[in-house]
C-alpha positions as a Python dict, from the first residue, in 0.01 Angstrom:
ca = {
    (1, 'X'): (0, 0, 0),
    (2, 'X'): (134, 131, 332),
    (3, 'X'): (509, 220, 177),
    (4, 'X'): (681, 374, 466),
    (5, 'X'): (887, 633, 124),
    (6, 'X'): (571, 741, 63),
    (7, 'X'): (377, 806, 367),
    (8, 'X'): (659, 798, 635),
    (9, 'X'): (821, 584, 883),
    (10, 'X'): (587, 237, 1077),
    (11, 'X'): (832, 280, 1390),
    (12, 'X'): (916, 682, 1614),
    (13, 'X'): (1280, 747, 1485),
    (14, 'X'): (1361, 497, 1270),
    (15, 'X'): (1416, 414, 927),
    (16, 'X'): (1263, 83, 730),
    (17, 'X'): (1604, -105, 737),
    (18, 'X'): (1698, 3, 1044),
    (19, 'X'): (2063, 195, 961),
    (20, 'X'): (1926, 500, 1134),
    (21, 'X'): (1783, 501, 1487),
    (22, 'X'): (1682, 776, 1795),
    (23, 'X'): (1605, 1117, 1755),
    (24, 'X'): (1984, 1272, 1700),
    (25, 'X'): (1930, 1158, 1317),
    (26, 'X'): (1590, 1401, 1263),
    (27, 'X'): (1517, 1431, 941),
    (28, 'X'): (1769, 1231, 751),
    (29, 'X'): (1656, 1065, 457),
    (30, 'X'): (1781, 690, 465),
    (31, 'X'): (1982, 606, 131),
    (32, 'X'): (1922, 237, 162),
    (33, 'X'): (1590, 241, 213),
    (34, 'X'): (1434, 602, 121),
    (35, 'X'): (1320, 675, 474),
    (36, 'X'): (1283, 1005, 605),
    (37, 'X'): (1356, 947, 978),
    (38, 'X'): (1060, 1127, 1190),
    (39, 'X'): (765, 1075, 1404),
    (40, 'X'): (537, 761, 1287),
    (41, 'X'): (268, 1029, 1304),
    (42, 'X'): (304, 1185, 1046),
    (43, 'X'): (152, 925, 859),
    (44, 'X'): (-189, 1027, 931),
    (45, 'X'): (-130, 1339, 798),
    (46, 'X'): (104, 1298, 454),
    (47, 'X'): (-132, 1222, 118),
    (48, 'X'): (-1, 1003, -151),
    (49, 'X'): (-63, 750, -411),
    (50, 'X'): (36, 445, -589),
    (51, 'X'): (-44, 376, -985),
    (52, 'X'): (-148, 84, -991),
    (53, 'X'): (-73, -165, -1315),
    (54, 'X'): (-471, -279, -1374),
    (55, 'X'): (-743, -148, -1249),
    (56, 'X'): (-937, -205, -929),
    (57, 'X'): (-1301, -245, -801),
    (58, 'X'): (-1329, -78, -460),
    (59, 'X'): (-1548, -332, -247),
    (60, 'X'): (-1725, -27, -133),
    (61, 'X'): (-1878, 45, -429),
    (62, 'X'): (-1925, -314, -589),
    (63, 'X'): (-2064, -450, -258),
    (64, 'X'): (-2241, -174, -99),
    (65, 'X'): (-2568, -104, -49),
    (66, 'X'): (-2712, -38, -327),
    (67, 'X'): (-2403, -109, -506),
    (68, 'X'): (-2330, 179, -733),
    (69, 'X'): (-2116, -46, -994),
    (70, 'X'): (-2433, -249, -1081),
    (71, 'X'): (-2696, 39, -1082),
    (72, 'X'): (-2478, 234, -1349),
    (73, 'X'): (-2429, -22, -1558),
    (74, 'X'): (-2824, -163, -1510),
    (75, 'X'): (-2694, -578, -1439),
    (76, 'X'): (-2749, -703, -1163),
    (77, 'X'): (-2517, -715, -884),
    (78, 'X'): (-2419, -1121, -883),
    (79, 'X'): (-2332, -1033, -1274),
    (80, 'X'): (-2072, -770, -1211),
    (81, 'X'): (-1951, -982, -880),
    (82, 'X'): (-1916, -1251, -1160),
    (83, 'X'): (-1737, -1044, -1399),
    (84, 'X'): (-1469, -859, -1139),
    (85, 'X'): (-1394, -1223, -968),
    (86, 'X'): (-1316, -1362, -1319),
    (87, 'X'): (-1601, -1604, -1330),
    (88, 'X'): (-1759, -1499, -1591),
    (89, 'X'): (-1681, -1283, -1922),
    (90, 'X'): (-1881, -981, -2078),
    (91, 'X'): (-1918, -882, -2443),
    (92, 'X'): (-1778, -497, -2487),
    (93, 'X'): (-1856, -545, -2835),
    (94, 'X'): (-2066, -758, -3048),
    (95, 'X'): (-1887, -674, -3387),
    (96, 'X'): (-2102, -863, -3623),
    (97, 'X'): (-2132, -1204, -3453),
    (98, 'X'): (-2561, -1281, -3430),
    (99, 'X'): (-2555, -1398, -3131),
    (100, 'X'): (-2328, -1179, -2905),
    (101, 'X'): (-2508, -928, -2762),
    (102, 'X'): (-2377, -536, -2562),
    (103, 'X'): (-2318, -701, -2167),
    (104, 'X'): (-2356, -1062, -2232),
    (105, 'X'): (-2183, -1253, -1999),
    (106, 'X'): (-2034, -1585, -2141),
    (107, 'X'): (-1828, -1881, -1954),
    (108, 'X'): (-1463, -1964, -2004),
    (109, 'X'): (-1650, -2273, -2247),
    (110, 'X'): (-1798, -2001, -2458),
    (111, 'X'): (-1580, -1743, -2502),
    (112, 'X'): (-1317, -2007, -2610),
    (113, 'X'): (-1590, -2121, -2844),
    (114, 'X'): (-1629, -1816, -3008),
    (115, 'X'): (-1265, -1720, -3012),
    (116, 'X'): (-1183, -2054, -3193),
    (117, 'X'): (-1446, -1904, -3429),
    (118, 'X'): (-1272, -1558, -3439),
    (119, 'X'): (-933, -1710, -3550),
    (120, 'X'): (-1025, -1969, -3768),
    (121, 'X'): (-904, -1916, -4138),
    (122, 'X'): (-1269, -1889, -4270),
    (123, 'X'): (-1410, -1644, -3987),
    (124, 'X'): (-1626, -1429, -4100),
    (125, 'X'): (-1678, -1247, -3712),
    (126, 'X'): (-1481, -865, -3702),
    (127, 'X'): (-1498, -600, -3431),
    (128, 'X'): (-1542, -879, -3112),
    (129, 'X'): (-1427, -767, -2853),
    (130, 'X'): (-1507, -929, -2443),
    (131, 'X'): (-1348, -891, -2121),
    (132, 'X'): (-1315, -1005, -1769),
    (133, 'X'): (-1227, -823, -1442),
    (134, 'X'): (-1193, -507, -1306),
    (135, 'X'): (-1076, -406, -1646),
    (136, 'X'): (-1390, -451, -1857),
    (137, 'X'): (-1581, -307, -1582),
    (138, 'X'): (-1375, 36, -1661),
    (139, 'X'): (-1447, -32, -1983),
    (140, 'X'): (-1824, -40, -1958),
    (141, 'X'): (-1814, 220, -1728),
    (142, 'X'): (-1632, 467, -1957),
    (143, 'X'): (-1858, 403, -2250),
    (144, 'X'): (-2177, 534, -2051),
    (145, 'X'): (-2274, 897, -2111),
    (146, 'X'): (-2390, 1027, -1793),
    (147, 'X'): (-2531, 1356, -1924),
    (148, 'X'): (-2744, 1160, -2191),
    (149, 'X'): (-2838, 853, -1977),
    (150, 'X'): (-2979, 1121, -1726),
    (151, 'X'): (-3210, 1274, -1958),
    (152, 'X'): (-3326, 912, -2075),
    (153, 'X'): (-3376, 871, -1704),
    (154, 'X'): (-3595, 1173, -1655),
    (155, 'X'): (-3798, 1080, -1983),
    (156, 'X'): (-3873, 754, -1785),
    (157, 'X'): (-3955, 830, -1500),
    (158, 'X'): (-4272, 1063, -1617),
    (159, 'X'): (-4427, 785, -1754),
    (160, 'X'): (-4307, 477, -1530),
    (161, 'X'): (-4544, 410, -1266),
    (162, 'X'): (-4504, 181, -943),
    (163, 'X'): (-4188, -15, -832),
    (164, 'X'): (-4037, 81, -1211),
    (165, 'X'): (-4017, 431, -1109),
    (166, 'X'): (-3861, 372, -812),
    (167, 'X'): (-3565, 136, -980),
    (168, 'X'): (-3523, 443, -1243),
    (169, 'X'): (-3484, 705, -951),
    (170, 'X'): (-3236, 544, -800),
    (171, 'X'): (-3083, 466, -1096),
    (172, 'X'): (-3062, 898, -1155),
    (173, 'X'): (-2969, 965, -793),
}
């Protein structure tokens, strides 16, 4: 996450693999290792970014206080702690199956229960789909309309009295 390519070089001078020292080589760009040779300072000041391959939680917002993960998705916070950690699976959709239910967290023991049920030659289950990680947290996280869960909000709210308001105004904010 600190690529010296991207942001520039960890040592004054000096490229990552070390080919090109001192100041007489200003500015070169290392062809073994990508390095522009310069001040180490200027890696407070260059912006980048790396794509990463799955998706991450940001501890900020999955641990803070409140944690704005778990308030947006209404579960409490040791749920989506169980979820991102891979403890725990959640149900992105029921499909048919009874007894699945929208954000229903399930073990390792049931979710293989029910897959064996999914892909067994008689199933009659279509459209299940669950998840684990920071991956099915983007997932439930996409499916929420903000515009329409705010008005729901506001509809609350008028007629919620007591420590249920409160939950549903931070909830809004």
């Amino acid at each position: 996450l600190f690529c010296e390519r991207i942001f520039g070089p960890a040592k004054d001078w000096e490229c990552h693999c070390g080919k090109y020292k001192r100041v007489r080589h200003r500015g070169i760009v290392c062809e073994r290792c990508g390095v522009e040779v310069t001040e180490s300072r200027v890696r407070r000041h260059r912006m980048g970014f790396i794509k990463l391959a799955a998706p991450v939680a940001h501890v900020w917002y999955l641990k803070g206080i409140p944690s704005y993960i778990a308030i947006l998705l209404d579960m409490p916070l040791r749920d989506v702690e169980q979820i991102v950690y891979f403890n725990s699976y959640v149900v992105l959709a029921p499909g048919n199956a009874e007894t699945l239910v929208y954000k229903q967290l399930l073990t390792e023991d049931q979710w293989l229960e029910i897959e064996d049920r999914i892909y067994s030659e008689d199933s009659q289950l279509v459209g299940v789909e669950v998840g684990i990680g920071a991956e099915a947290l983007l997932r439930l996280l996409s499916d929420i309309n903000l515009e329409e869960e705010a008005e729901k909000l506001r509809g609350e709210i008028e007629s919620a009295k007591g420590q249920k308001r409160a939950k549903l105004i931070k909830r809004l904010r």
